[in-house]
Tab-separated table of C-alpha atoms in Angstrom:
chain	number	residue	atom	x	y	z
A	1	MET	CA	-1.378	7.884	17.384
A	2	LEU	CA	-1.192	4.236	18.396
A	3	MET	CA	2.070	3.195	19.976
A	4	ALA	CA	4.613	1.641	17.614
A	5	ASN	CA	7.618	1.249	19.904
A	6	LYS	CA	6.832	-2.325	20.973
A	7	PHE	CA	6.682	-3.610	17.397
A	8	HIS	CA	9.727	-4.668	15.397
A	9	LEU	CA	9.506	-3.628	11.748
A	10	ASN	CA	11.499	-5.674	9.261
A	11	VAL	CA	13.836	-3.133	7.679
A	12	SER	CA	16.342	-5.675	6.364
A	13	LYS	CA	15.436	-4.789	2.775
A	14	CYS	CA	15.714	-1.032	3.267
A	15	THR	CA	18.660	0.799	1.720
A	16	PRO	CA	19.928	4.208	2.930
A	17	ALA	CA	19.401	7.150	0.616
A	18	PRO	CA	22.518	8.469	-1.144
A	19	GLY	CA	23.782	11.789	0.128
A	20	GLY	CA	21.622	14.725	-0.839
A	21	LEU	CA	18.515	12.656	-1.548
A	22	LYS	CA	15.475	12.666	0.740
A	23	PRO	CA	14.501	9.145	1.893
A	24	CYS	CA	10.944	7.941	1.466
A	25	ALA	CA	9.198	4.604	1.980
A	26	LEU	CA	6.196	3.283	0.076
A	27	ILE	CA	3.316	1.543	1.814
A	28	ALA	CA	0.201	-0.126	0.428
A	29	CYS	CA	-2.707	-0.675	2.805
A	30	GLY	CA	-5.479	-3.029	1.794
A	31	SER	CA	-7.312	-6.299	2.178
A	32	PHE	CA	-4.953	-8.350	-0.006
A	33	SER	CA	-7.493	-11.148	-0.140
A	34	PRO	CA	-5.480	-12.326	-1.987
A	35	ILE	CA	-2.540	-10.207	-3.121
A	36	THR	CA	-2.195	-10.014	-6.918
A	37	TYR	CA	0.409	-8.927	-9.444
A	38	PHE	CA	-1.460	-5.616	-9.696
A	39	HIS	CA	-0.493	-4.822	-6.106
A	40	LEU	CA	3.120	-5.787	-6.725
A	41	ARG	CA	3.391	-3.806	-9.958
A	42	LEU	CA	2.008	-0.772	-8.129
A	43	PHE	CA	5.152	-0.800	-6.008
A	44	GLU	CA	7.492	-1.108	-8.986
A	45	ASP	CA	5.772	1.554	-11.082
A	46	SER	CA	5.581	3.929	-8.112
A	47	ARG	CA	9.263	3.551	-7.284
A	48	ASP	CA	10.226	4.202	-10.910
A	49	ALA	CA	8.035	7.303	-11.101
A	50	ILE	CA	9.252	8.721	-7.791
A	51	ALA	CA	12.890	7.947	-8.605
A	52	SER	CA	12.538	10.065	-11.738
A	53	ARG	CA	11.810	13.057	-9.503
A	54	SER	CA	14.986	14.752	-8.351
A	55	GLY	CA	15.771	14.737	-4.677
A	56	MET	CA	13.931	11.569	-3.605
A	57	HIS	CA	15.067	8.000	-2.961
A	58	VAL	CA	12.800	5.059	-2.100
A	59	ILE	CA	14.509	3.157	0.719
A	60	GLY	CA	11.942	0.339	0.787
A	61	GLY	CA	8.309	-0.675	0.539
A	62	PHE	CA	5.770	-2.310	2.850
A	63	LEU	CA	2.560	-4.287	2.421
A	64	SER	CA	0.122	-3.678	5.270
A	65	ALA	CA	-2.857	-6.045	5.352
A	66	VAL	CA	-5.947	-4.692	7.066
A	67	HIS	CA	-7.067	-5.940	10.489
A	68	ASP	CA	-9.679	-8.710	10.749
A	69	ASP	CA	-12.104	-6.211	12.323
A	70	TYR	CA	-12.446	-4.478	8.975
A	71	THR	CA	-15.638	-5.982	7.609
A	72	LYS	CA	-15.471	-6.559	3.880
A	73	GLN	CA	-16.867	-9.235	1.612
A	74	GLY	CA	-14.300	-11.861	0.684
A	75	LEU	CA	-11.980	-10.999	3.580
A	76	ILE	CA	-10.323	-14.146	4.904
A	77	PRO	CA	-8.477	-14.250	8.279
A	78	TYR	CA	-5.490	-11.941	8.653
A	79	LEU	CA	-3.173	-14.866	9.349
A	80	HIS	CA	-3.648	-16.181	5.808
A	81	ARG	CA	-3.479	-12.761	4.154
A	82	SER	CA	-0.287	-11.913	5.998
A	83	GLU	CA	1.357	-15.208	5.073
A	84	MET	CA	0.424	-14.755	1.410
A	85	ASN	CA	1.915	-11.250	1.449
A	86	LYS	CA	5.169	-12.604	2.845
A	87	LEU	CA	5.303	-15.259	0.145
A	88	ALA	CA	4.499	-12.729	-2.578
A	89	VAL	CA	7.487	-10.514	-1.749
A	90	GLN	CA	9.864	-13.298	-0.768
A	91	ASP	CA	11.943	-12.680	-3.890
A	92	SER	CA	11.734	-8.875	-3.736
A	93	ASP	CA	14.902	-7.076	-2.727
A	94	TRP	CA	13.083	-4.008	-1.418
A	95	VAL	CA	9.425	-4.764	-0.530
A	96	ALA	CA	8.521	-6.473	2.764
A	97	SER	CA	5.327	-7.381	4.605
A	98	SER	CA	4.513	-5.431	7.770
A	99	GLU	CA	2.378	-7.008	10.487
A	100	TRP	CA	1.896	-3.856	12.553
A	101	GLU	CA	-1.645	-3.124	11.365
A	102	GLY	CA	-2.862	-6.700	11.711
A	103	GLN	CA	-1.449	-7.047	15.222
A	104	GLN	CA	-3.360	-4.091	16.668
A	105	LYS	CA	-6.298	-4.741	19.011
A	106	SER	CA	-8.782	-3.470	16.432
A	107	TRP	CA	-9.089	-1.894	13.009
A	108	THR	CA	-6.814	1.110	12.489
A	109	HIS	CA	-7.293	4.224	10.356
A	110	THR	CA	-4.921	4.479	7.397
A	111	VAL	CA	-3.391	7.712	8.660
A	112	ASP	CA	-2.481	5.978	11.934
A	113	VAL	CA	-0.808	3.192	9.961
A	114	LEU	CA	1.265	5.824	8.172
A	115	ASP	CA	2.145	7.595	11.427
A	116	ALA	CA	3.192	4.329	13.074
A	117	HIS	CA	5.432	3.217	10.216
A	118	CYS	CA	6.988	6.660	10.037
A	119	ALA	CA	7.835	6.414	13.746
A	120	LEU	CA	9.153	2.869	13.341
A	121	LEU	CA	11.443	3.837	10.487
A	122	LYS	CA	12.691	6.896	12.353
A	123	SER	CA	13.625	4.689	15.308
A	124	ALA	CA	15.318	2.272	12.892
A	125	GLY	CA	17.752	4.901	11.697
A	126	TYR	CA	15.820	6.951	9.141
A	127	PRO	CA	15.123	10.210	11.048
A	128	SER	CA	13.979	12.205	8.017
A	129	ILE	CA	11.843	9.488	6.416
A	130	LYS	CA	8.717	10.372	4.444
A	131	MET	CA	5.906	7.807	4.138
A	132	ILE	CA	4.074	7.614	0.818
A	133	LEU	CA	0.742	5.811	0.575
A	134	LEU	CA	0.134	3.881	-2.652
A	135	CYS	CA	-3.362	4.012	-4.124
A	136	GLY	CA	-5.382	4.309	-7.306
A	137	ALA	CA	-7.046	7.433	-8.670
A	138	ASP	CA	-10.390	6.100	-7.443
A	139	VAL	CA	-9.137	6.269	-3.856
A	140	LEU	CA	-7.798	9.795	-4.355
A	141	ASN	CA	-11.234	10.764	-5.656
A	142	ALA	CA	-12.827	9.260	-2.535
A	143	PHE	CA	-10.607	11.506	-0.369
A	144	SER	CA	-13.039	14.320	-1.199
A	145	ASP	CA	-15.990	12.440	0.306
A	146	PRO	CA	-16.075	13.139	4.083
A	147	ASN	CA	-18.420	10.192	4.568
A	148	ILE	CA	-15.598	7.898	3.463
A	149	TRP	CA	-12.473	9.813	4.497
A	150	PRO	CA	-12.705	12.299	7.410
A	151	ARG	CA	-11.244	15.625	6.311
A	152	ASP	CA	-8.791	15.865	9.192
A	153	GLN	CA	-7.342	12.479	8.240
A	154	VAL	CA	-6.984	13.445	4.582
A	155	GLN	CA	-5.191	16.600	5.716
A	156	ARG	CA	-2.713	14.570	7.763
A	157	ILE	CA	-2.146	12.018	5.005
A	158	VAL	CA	-1.280	14.572	2.320
A	159	SER	CA	0.515	17.108	4.512
A	160	ASP	CA	2.441	14.956	7.003
A	161	HIS	CA	3.080	12.163	4.498
A	162	GLY	CA	2.399	11.741	0.778
A	163	VAL	CA	0.357	9.800	-1.764
A	164	ALA	CA	1.432	8.024	-4.951
A	165	VAL	CA	-1.599	7.779	-7.230
A	166	MET	CA	-1.864	5.283	-10.077
A	167	GLU	CA	-3.735	6.573	-13.117
A	168	ARG	CA	-7.087	4.882	-13.663
A	169	GLU	CA	-9.511	5.120	-16.558
A	170	GLY	CA	-12.427	7.420	-15.818
A	171	PHE	CA	-10.593	9.514	-13.220
A	172	ASP	CA	-8.834	12.820	-13.959
A	173	ILE	CA	-6.153	13.163	-11.282
A	174	ASP	CA	-5.448	16.841	-11.990
A	175	LYS	CA	-9.165	17.654	-11.831
A	176	ILE	CA	-9.593	15.735	-8.560
A	177	ILE	CA	-6.717	17.654	-6.988
A	178	GLY	CA	-7.853	20.993	-8.380
A	179	GLN	CA	-11.386	20.678	-7.007
A	180	ASP	CA	-10.336	19.774	-3.459
A	181	PRO	CA	-8.652	22.553	-1.434
A	182	VAL	CA	-6.856	20.122	0.887
A	183	LEU	CA	-5.394	18.167	-2.020
A	184	ARG	CA	-4.667	21.328	-4.001
A	185	ASN	CA	-2.758	22.923	-1.131
A	186	ASN	CA	-0.657	19.779	-0.759
A	187	ARG	CA	-0.159	19.032	-4.440
A	188	LYS	CA	3.610	18.728	-3.947
A	189	ASN	CA	3.020	15.613	-1.818
A	190	ILE	CA	0.842	13.875	-4.422
A	191	TYR	CA	2.780	11.858	-6.975
A	192	ARG	CA	1.139	10.832	-10.232
A	193	ILE	CA	2.047	7.291	-11.326
A	194	PRO	CA	1.709	6.700	-15.080
A	195	ARG	CA	-0.189	3.582	-16.075
A	196	VAL	CA	2.565	2.077	-18.209
A	197	VAL	CA	0.880	-1.318	-18.579
A	198	VAL	CA	-2.885	-1.800	-18.333
A	199	ASN	CA	-3.389	-4.209	-15.440
A	200	ASP	CA	-6.920	-4.787	-14.195
A	201	ILE	CA	-6.226	-7.862	-12.078
A	202	SER	CA	-8.302	-7.618	-8.908
A	203	SER	CA	-8.618	-9.772	-5.821
A	204	THR	CA	-12.333	-10.087	-6.553
A	205	ILE	CA	-11.657	-11.606	-9.969
A	206	VAL	CA	-9.082	-13.982	-8.497
A	207	ARG	CA	-11.517	-15.130	-5.792
A	208	LYS	CA	-14.229	-15.772	-8.384
A	209	LEU	CA	-11.864	-17.811	-10.536
A	210	ILE	CA	-10.717	-19.892	-7.577
A	211	SER	CA	-14.264	-20.514	-6.379
A	212	SER	CA	-15.081	-21.684	-9.924
A	213	ARG	CA	-11.991	-23.922	-9.794
A	214	ARG	CA	-10.393	-22.109	-12.722
A	215	SER	CA	-6.710	-21.289	-13.159
A	216	VAL	CA	-5.227	-18.153	-11.598
A	217	LYS	CA	-1.699	-18.794	-12.814
A	218	TYR	CA	0.059	-15.613	-14.006
A	219	LEU	CA	-2.452	-13.518	-12.037
A	220	ILE	CA	-0.892	-14.090	-8.617
A	221	PRO	CA	2.533	-15.445	-7.540
A	222	ASN	CA	3.042	-19.210	-7.695
A	223	LEU	CA	3.867	-19.412	-3.986
A	224	VAL	CA	0.552	-17.727	-3.209
A	225	ILE	CA	-1.274	-20.155	-5.493
A	226	SER	CA	0.288	-23.074	-3.621
A	227	TYR	CA	-0.631	-21.565	-0.247
A	228	ILE	CA	-4.248	-21.068	-1.325
A	229	ALA	CA	-4.471	-24.662	-2.519
A	230	GLU	CA	-2.835	-26.024	0.633
A	231	HIS	CA	-5.326	-24.237	2.888
A	232	SER	CA	-8.367	-24.577	0.591
A	233	LEU	CA	-9.013	-20.830	0.565
A	234	PHE	CA	-11.712	-18.974	-1.409
A	235	LEU	CA	-13.606	-22.145	-2.323
């Protein structure tokens, strides 16, 4: 695992778990180019779903923007993506932006991001913390493809940590878990997140609208819209 002890994680928004409840923290890893209300709602819906399960308390949430070395179409420099993430959660009382992943020397595997944040939170006073990765059912389905997700990494993600999976049309979460022995054996660490409101906002759609000089208001936070305009991004 990459060293995490030289990095200071912002835990100012974290709240201790009440007695008897196991603390967990939510983390979303992605491009966030740019962040949208879909990403932010994923945090809220996941916390609500996990809170309804007895014995668990979400102490906080973290946005982790991928390193610049991760080659993907539409990926703008990390500096901008990180700043937009900070602006997007400025008014959140429990979600913060983490810069650990973006400050590494190169691209980092998701499981290493989880390990590092787990270590950081333990050193910050949460010794029994459990990290839960937020994702959609399409990502969970991809866990079964070793060409995308190495099996040893999937094993570590779902056994050492956990996954909160948002329902998505066309993907049967129970079937995905049932057909994969690694996921099936760690079913207790996979949390199904009901799709309460249909939200198909994607960064790709937002980029296309901006490049066409069309409005993206109500798709992404106003502060992010202002930042994009100020720096002439996605044009």
